[in-house]
CSV table of C-alpha atoms and ligand atoms in Angstrom, one decimal:
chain,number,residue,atom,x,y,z
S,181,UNK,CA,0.0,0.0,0.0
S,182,UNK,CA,1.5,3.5,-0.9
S,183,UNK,CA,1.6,6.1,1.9
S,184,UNK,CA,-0.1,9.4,2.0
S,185,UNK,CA,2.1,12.0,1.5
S,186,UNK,CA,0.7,14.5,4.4
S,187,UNK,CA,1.3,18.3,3.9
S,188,UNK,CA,4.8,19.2,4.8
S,189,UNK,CA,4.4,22.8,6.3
S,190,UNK,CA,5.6,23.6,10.1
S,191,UNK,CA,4.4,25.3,12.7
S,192,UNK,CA,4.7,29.0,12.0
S,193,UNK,CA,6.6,28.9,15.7
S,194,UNK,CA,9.3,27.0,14.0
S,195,UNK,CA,9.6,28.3,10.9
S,196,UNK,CA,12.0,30.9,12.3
S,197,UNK,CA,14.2,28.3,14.1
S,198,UNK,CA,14.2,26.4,11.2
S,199,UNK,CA,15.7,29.0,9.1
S,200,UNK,CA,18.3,29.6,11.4
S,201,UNK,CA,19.1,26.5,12.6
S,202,UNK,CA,22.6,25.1,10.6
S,203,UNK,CA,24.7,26.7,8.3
S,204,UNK,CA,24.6,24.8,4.9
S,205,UNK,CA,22.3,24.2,2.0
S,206,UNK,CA,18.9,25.5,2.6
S,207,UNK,CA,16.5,23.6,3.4
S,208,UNK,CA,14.3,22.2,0.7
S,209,UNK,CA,10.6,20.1,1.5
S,210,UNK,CA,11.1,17.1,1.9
S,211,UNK,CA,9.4,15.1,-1.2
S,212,UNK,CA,7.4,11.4,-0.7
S,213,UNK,CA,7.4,9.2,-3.3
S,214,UNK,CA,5.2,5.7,-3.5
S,215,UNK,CA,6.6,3.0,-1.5
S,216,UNK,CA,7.5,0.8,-4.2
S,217,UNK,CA,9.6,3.4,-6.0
S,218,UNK,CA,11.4,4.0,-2.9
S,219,UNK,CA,12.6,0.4,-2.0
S,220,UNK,CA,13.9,0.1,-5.4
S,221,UNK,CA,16.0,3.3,-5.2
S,222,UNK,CA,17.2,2.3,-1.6
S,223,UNK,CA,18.8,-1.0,-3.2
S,224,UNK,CA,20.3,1.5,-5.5
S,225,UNK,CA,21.6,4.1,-3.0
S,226,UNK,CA,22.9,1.5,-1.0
S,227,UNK,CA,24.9,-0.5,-3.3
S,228,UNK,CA,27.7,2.1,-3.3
S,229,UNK,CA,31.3,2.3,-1.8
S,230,UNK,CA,30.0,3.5,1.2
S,231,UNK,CA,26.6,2.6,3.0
S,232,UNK,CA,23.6,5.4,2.5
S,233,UNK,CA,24.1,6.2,6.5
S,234,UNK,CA,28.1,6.5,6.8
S,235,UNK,CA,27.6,9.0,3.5
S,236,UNK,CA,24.9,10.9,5.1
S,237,UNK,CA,26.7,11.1,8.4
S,238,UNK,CA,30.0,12.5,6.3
S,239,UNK,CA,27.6,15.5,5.2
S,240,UNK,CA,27.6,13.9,1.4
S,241,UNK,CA,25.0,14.3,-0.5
S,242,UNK,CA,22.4,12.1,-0.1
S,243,UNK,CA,18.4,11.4,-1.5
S,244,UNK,CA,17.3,10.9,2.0
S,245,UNK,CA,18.3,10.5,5.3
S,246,UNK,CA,19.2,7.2,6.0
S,247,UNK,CA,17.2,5.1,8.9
S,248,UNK,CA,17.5,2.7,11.8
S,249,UNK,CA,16.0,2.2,15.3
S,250,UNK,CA,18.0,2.3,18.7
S,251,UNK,CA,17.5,-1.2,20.3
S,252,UNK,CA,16.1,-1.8,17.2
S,253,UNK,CA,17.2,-5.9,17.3
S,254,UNK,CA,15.5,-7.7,20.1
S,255,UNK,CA,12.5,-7.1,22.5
S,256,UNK,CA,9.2,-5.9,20.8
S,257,UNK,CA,9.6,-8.3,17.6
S,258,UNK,CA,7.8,-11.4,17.7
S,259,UNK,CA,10.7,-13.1,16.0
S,260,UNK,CA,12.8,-12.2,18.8
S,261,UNK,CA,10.9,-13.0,21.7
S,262,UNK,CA,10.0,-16.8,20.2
S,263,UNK,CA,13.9,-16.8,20.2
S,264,UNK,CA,14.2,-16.1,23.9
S,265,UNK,CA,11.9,-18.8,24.7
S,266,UNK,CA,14.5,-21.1,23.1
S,267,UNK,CA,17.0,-19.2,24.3
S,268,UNK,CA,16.3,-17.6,27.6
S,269,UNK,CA,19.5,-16.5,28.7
S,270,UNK,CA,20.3,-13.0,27.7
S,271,UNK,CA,24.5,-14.0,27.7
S,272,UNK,CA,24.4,-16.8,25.9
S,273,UNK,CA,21.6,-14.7,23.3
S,274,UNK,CA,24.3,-12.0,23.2
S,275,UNK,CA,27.2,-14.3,23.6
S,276,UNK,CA,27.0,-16.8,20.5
S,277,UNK,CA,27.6,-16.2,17.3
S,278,UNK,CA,24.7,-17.4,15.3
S,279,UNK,CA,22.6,-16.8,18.0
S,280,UNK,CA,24.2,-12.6,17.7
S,281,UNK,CA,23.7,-12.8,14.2
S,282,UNK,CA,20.4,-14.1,13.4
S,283,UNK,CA,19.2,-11.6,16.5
S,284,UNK,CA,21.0,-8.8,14.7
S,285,UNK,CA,19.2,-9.9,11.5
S,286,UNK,CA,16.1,-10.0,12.4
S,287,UNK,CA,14.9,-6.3,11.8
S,288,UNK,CA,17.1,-6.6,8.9
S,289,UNK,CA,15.1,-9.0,6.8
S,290,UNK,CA,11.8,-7.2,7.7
S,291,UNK,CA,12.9,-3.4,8.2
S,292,UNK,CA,15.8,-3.0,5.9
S,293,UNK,CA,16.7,-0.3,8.3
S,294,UNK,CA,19.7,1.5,6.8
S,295,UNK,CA,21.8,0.3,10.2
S,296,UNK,CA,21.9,-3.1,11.2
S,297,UNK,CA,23.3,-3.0,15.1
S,298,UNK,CA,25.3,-5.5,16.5
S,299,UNK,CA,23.1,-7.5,19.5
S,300,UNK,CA,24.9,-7.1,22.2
S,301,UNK,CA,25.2,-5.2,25.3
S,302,UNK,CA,27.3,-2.5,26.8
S,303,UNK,CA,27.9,-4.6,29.8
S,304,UNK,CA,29.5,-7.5,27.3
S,305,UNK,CA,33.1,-6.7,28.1
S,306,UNK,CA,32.7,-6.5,32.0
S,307,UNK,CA,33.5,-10.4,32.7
S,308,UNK,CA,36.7,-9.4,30.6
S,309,UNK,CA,37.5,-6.7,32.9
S,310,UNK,CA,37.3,-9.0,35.5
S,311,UNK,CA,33.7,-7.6,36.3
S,312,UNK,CA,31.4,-10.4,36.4
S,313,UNK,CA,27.7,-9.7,35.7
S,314,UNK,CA,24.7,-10.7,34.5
S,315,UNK,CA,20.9,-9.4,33.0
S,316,UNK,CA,18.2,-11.2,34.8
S,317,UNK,CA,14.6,-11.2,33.5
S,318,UNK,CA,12.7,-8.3,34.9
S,319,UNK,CA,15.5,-6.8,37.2
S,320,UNK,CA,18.0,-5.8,34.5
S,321,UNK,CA,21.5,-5.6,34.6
S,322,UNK,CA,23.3,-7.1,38.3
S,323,UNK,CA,26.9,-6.6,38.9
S,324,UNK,CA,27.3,-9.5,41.8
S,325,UNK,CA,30.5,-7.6,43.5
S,326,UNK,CA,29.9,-4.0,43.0
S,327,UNK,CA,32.8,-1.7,42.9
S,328,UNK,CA,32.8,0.7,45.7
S,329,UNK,CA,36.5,0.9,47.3
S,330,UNK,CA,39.9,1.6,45.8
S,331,UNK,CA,40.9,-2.2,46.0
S,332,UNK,CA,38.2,-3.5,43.8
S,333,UNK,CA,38.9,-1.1,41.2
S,334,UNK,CA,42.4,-2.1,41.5
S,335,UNK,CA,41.3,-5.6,40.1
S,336,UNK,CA,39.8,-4.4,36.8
S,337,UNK,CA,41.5,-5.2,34.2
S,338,UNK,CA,42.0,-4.0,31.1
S,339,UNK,CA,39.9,-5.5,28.4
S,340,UNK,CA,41.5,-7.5,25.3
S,341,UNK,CA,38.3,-8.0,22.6
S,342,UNK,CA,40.1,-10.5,21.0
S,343,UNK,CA,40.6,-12.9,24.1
S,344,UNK,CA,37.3,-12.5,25.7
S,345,UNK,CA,34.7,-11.3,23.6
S,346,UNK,CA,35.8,-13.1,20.0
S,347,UNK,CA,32.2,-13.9,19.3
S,348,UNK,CA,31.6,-10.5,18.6
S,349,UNK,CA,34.2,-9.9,15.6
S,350,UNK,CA,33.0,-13.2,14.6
S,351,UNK,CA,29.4,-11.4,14.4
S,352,UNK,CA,30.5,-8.1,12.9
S,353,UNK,CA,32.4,-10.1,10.0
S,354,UNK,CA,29.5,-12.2,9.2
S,355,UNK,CA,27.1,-9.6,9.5
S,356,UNK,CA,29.4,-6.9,6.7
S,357,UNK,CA,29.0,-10.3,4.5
S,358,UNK,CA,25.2,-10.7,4.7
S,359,UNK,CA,24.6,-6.8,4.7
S,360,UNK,CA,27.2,-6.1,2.2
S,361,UNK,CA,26.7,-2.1,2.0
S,362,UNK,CA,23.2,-2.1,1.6
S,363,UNK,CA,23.1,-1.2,5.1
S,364,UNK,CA,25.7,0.0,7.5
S,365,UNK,CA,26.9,-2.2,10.3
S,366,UNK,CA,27.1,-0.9,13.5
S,367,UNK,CA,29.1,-1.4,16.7
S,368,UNK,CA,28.5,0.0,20.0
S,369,UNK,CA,30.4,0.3,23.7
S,370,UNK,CA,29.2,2.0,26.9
S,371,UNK,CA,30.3,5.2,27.7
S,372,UNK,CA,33.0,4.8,30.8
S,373,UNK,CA,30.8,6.9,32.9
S,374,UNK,CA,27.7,5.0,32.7
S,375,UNK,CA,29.9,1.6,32.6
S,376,UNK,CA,31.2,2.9,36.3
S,377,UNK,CA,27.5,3.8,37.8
S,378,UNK,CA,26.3,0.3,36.5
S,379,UNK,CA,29.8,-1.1,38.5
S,380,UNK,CA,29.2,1.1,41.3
S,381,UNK,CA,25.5,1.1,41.8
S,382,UNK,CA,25.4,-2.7,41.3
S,383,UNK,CA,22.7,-2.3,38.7
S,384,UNK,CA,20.3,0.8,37.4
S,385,UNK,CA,19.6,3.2,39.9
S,386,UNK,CA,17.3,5.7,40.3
S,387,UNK,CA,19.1,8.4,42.3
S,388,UNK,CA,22.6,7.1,41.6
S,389,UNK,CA,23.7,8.0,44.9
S,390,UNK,CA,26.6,5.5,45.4
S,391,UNK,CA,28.2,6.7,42.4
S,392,UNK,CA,28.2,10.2,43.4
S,393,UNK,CA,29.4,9.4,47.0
S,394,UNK,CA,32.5,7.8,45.1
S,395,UNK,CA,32.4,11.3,42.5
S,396,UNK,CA,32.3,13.7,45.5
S,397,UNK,CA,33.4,12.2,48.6
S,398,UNK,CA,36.8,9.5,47.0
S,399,UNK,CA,36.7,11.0,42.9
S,400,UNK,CA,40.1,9.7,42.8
S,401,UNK,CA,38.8,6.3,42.8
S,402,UNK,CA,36.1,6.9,40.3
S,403,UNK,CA,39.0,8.5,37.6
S,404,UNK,CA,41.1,5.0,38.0
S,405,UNK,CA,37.9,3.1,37.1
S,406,UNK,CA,37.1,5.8,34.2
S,407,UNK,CA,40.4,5.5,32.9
S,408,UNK,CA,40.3,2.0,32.8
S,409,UNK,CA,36.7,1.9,31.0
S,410,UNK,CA,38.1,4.7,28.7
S,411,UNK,CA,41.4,2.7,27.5
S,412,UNK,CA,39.8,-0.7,27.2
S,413,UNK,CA,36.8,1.2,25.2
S,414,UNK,CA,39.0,2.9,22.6
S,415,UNK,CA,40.2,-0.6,22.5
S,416,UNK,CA,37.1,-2.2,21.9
S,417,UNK,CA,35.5,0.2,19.5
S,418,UNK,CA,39.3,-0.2,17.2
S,419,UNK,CA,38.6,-4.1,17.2
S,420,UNK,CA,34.7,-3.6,16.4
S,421,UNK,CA,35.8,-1.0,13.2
S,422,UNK,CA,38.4,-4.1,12.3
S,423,UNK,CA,36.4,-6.7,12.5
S,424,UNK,CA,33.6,-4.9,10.1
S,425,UNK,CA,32.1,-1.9,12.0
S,426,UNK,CA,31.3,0.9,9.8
S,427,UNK,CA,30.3,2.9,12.6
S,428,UNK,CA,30.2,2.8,16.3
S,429,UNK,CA,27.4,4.4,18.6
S,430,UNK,CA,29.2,5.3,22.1
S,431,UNK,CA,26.5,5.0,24.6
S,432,UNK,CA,26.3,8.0,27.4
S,433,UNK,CA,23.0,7.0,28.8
S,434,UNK,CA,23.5,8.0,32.9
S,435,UNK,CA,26.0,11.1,31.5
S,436,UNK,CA,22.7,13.1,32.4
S,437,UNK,CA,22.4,12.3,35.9
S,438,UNK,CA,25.6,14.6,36.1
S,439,UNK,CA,25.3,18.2,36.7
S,440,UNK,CA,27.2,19.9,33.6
S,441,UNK,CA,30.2,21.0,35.9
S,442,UNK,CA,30.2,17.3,37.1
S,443,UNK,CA,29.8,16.1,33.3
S,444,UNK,CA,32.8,18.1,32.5
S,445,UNK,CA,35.0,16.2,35.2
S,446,UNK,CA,33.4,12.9,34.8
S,447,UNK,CA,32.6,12.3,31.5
S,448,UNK,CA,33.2,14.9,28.7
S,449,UNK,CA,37.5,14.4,29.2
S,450,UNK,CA,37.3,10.4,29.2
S,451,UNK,CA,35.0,10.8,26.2
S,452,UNK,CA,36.9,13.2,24.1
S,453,UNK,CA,40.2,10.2,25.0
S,454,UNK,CA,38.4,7.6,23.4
S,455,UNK,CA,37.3,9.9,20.3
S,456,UNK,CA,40.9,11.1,20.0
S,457,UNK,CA,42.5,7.6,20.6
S,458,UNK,CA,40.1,6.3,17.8
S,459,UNK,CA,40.5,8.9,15.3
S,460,UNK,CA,44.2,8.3,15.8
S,461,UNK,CA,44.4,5.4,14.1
S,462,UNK,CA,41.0,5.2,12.4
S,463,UNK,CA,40.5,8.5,11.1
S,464,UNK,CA,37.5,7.5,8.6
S,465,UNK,CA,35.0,5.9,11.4
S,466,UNK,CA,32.0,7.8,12.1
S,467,UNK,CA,31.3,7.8,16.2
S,468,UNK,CA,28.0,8.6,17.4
S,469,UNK,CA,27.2,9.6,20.8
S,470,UNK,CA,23.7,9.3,22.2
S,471,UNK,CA,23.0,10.4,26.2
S,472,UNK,CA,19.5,10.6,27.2
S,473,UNK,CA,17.9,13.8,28.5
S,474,UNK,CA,20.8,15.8,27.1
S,475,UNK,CA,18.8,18.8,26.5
S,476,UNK,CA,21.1,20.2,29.7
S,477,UNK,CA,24.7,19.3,27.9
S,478,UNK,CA,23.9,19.7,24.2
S,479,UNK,CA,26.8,22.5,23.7
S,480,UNK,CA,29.3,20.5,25.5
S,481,UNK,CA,28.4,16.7,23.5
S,482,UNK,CA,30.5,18.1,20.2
S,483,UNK,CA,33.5,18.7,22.5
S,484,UNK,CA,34.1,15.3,22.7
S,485,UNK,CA,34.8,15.3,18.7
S,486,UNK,CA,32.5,12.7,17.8
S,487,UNK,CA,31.1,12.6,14.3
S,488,UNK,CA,27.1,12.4,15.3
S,489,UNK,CA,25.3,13.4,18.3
S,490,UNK,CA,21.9,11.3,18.7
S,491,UNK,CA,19.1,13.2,20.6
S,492,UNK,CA,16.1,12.4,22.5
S,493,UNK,CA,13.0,13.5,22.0
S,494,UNK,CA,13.0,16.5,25.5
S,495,UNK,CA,14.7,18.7,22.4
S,496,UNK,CA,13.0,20.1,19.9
S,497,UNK,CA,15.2,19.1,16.7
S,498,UNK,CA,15.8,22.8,15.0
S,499,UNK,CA,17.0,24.0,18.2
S,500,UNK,CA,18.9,20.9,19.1
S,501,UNK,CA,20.7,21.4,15.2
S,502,UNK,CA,21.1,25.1,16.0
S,503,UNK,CA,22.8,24.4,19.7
S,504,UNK,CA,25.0,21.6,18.5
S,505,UNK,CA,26.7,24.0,15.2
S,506,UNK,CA,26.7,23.5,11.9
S,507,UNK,CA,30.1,21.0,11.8
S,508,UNK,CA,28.1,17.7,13.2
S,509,UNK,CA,25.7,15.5,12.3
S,510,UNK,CA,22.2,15.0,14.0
S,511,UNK,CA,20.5,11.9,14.9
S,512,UNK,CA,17.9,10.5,16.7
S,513,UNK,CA,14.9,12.8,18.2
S,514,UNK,CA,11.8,10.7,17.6
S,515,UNK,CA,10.1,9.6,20.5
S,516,UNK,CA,9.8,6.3,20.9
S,517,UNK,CA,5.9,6.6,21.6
S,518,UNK,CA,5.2,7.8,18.5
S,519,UNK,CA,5.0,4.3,17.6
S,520,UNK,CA,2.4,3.4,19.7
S,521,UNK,CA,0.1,6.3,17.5
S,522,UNK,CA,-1.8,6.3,14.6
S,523,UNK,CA,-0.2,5.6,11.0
S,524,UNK,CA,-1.2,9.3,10.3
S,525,UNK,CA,0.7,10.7,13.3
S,526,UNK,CA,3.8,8.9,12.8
S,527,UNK,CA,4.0,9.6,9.1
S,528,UNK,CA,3.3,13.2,10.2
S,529,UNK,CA,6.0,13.3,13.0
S,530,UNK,CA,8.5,12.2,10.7
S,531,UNK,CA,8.5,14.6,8.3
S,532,UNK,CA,8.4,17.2,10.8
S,533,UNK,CA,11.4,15.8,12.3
S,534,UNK,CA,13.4,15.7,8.7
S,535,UNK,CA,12.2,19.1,7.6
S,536,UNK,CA,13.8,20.3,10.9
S,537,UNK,CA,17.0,18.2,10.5
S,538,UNK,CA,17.5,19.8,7.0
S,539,UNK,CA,18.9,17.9,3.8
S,540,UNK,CA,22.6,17.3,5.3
S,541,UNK,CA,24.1,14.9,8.0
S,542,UNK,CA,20.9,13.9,9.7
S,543,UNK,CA,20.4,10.2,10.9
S,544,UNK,CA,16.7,9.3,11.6
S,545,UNK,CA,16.2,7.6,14.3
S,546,UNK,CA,14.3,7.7,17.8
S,547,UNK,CA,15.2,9.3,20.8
S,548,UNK,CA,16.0,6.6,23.0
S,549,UNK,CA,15.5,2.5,22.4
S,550,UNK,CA,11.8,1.3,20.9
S,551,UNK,CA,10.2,0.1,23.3
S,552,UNK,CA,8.5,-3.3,24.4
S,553,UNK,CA,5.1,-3.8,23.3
S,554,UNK,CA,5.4,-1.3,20.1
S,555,UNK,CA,3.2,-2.5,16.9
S,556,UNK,CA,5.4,-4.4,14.4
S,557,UNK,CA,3.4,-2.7,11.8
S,558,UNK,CA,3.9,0.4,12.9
S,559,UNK,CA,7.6,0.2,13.0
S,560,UNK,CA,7.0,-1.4,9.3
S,561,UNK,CA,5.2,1.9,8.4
S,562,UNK,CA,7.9,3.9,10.2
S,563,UNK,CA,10.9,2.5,7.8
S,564,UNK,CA,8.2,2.8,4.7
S,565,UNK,CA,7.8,6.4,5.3
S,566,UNK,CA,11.0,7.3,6.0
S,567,UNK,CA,12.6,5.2,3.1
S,568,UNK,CA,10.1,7.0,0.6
S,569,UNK,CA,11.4,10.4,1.7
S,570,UNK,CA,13.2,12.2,-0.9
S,571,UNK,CA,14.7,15.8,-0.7
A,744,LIG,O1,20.2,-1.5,19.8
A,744,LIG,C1,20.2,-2.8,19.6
A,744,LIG,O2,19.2,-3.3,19.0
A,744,LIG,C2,21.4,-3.6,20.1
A,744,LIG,C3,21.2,-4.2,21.3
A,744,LIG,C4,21.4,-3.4,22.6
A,744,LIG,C5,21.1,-4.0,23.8
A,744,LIG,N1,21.5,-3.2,24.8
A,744,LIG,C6,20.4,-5.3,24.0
A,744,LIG,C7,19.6,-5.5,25.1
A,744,LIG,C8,22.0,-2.2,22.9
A,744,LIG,C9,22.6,-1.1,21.9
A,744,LIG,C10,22.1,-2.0,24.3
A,744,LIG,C11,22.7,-0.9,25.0
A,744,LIG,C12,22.4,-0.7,26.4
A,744,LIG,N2,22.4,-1.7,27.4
A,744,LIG,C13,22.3,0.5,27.0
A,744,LIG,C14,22.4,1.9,26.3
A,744,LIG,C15,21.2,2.2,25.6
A,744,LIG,C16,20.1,2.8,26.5
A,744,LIG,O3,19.0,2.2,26.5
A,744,LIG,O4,20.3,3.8,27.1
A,744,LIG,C17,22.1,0.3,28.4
A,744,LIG,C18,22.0,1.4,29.4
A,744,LIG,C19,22.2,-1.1,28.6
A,744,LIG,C20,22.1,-1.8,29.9
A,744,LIG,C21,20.9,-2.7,29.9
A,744,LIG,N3,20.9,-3.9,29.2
A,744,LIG,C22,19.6,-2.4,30.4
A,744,LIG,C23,19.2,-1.1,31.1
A,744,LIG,C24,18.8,-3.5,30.0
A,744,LIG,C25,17.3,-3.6,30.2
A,744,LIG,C26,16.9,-4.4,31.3
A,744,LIG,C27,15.5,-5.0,31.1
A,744,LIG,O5,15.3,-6.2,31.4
A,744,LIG,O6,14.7,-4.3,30.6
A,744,LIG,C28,19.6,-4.4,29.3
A,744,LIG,C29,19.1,-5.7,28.8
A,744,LIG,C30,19.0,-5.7,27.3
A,744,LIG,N4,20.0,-5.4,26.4
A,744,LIG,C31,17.9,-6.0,26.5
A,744,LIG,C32,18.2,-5.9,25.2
A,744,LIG,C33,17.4,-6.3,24.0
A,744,LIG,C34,16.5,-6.4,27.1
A,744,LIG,C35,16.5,-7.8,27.7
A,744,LIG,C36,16.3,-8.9,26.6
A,744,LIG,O7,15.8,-8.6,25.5
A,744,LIG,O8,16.6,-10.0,26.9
């Protein structure tokens, strides 16, 4: 079924934003074509050297912005959940190689998102780190020794990919073959500030107060863990590029709890390493860096030097493009529960959200991970839309 192209005009409240929002070519509507046109000239677009999304996010030229969904393999697909009751270990889901592949896969063969992301976790490296740990159905993440005092930091080691996690290279090679560069494929790694509150909290938190009692009452402590995290990351997201990563998402999501003078201390430098250490001796691969309910740190995420910065949805996207300058890339901004609405309203919200992202570097996406319980079809109608955007 072709979609409805809805009217493309803004808010006369934004129009103004809009205008001013990022240096660069102006910003043309956004055209729809019929759905079956636009799968055909996907194939196309994403047969090149380079995958549509690593183009886009280099500020080439593109047709249309390319498309994928944070935690966009596992949870709300039916495939996926038959899988886990096979399966109903999240480690040994995330920790063998077919088992990461055909989970990676699975929104590939029915989405054809324009990203394919590695399923995994952040937490994956922490048993190599010495860390042991675990997700448990309907508690999340547990750390069974949480690190708290100077001596159990001292026992992290340093991560080696290679040794301990070679499943996922094994993945990422395999998954460049089946994709080829019809879609990119992604890596990720935690962020080693929300790595540490996991450690230190012993799981999520709500108030994160042991973390902070370690950041304001023993911070020396907490820099020897970040420093560790922020070595063994740079490591990790090297061995993801070499082992067929075309881009790497660097996940920030607790960064937020920090006030932005505490962010500075705590984060931003040990972010800004791993960017630098990276570029060093991978100077092509795009980094993205997503933190959720940023709105308070969106001037400071481009410090860091990464290639993308991926909002949520508290931001409204022209002033998010106009905060972050006109030298980086935007993704993200959707929020999630605009897949729980009507066809109508998601097709509308979309091309709100491109018309504000303009015609250069923006990745759509949502604004944090879909969530459990969204309509398959509605994430269907989401890529259908967005793939039959044209600018
Ligand atoms: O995006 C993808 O599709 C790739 C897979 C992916 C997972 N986790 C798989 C997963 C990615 C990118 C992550 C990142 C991740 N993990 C983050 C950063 C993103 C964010 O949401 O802010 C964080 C904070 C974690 C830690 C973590 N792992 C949490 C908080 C949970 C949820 C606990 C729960 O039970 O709801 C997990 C478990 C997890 N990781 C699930 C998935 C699909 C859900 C459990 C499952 O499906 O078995």
């Amino acid at each position: 079924m072709a979609t409805a192209c809805p009217p493309l005009s803004l808010p006369s409240t934004t129009s103004l934003l809009r205008r001013s929002a990022r240096a660069g070519p102006s910003r043309r509507p956004v055209r729809c074509s019929a759905v079956g046109e636009a799968v055909a000239e996907a194939a196309v677009a994403g047969t090149a050297d380079e995958p549509l999304l690593v183009s886009a996010i280099r500020g080439k030229k593109v047709d249309r912005p390319p498309v994928w969904l944070m935690r966009q393999a596992g949870r709300y697909m039916k495939s996926y959940q038959n899988l886990c009751e096979r399966y109903p270990l999240f480690r040994e889901r995330s920790e063998n190689v077919d088992l990461v592949v055909e989970i990676s896969l699975q929104p590939w063969k029915v989405f054809k998102p324009d990203g394919v992301i590695l399923f995994s976790d952040i937490l994956t490296p922490l048993p190599g780190m010495n860390i042991p740990f675990d997700i448990v159905k309907g508690k999340g993440p547990v750390i069974y020794d949480p690190l708290r005092t100077a001596a159990a930091v001292n026992e992290v080691r340093e991560f080696v990919p290679g040794e301990w996690v070679p499943y996922v290279g094994q993945a990422l090679n395999i998954l460049r073959q089946e994709v080829k560069n019809e879609a990119a494929v992604l890596g990720f790694v935690g962020a080693p500030f929300t790595l540490a509150s996991y450690c230190v909290e012993g799981g999520s938190s709500k108030n994160f107060s042991k973390i902070k009692k370690m950041a304001f009452a023993e911070p020396e402590i907490l820099h020897t863990l970040l420093q560790k995290f922020t070595t063994s990351m740079a490591n990790y997201i090297k061995y993801q590029a070499d082992n067929g990563a075309q881009a790497v998402q660097i996940f920030d999501s607790w960064a937020t709890e920090l006030s932005p003078v505490d962010f500075e201390e705590f984060s931003l430098p040990y972010l800004k390493q791993i960017v630098d250490s990276v570029k060093e001796t991978h100077p092509d691969l795009p980094l993205i860096l997503y933190a959720s309910g940023s709105g308070g740190l969106l001037e400071r995420l481009p410090l860091t030097g990464v290639d993308v910065v991926s909002l949520d949805w508290t931001v409204d996207m022209a002033e998010g493009r106009k905060r972050l300058g006109s030298n980086i890339a935007v993704q993200g901004n959707v929020d999630p529960g605009v897949l729980f609405g009507s066809k109508e309203f998601i097709t509308k919200r979309i091309h709100d959200t491109v018309q504000k992202a303009g015609n250069e570097g923006h990745v759509l996406n949502l604004g944090h991970g879909i969530k459990v319980g969204t309509p398959e079809e509605n994430v269907a109608h989401f890529f259908e839309v967005a793939k039959a955007i044209r600018y």
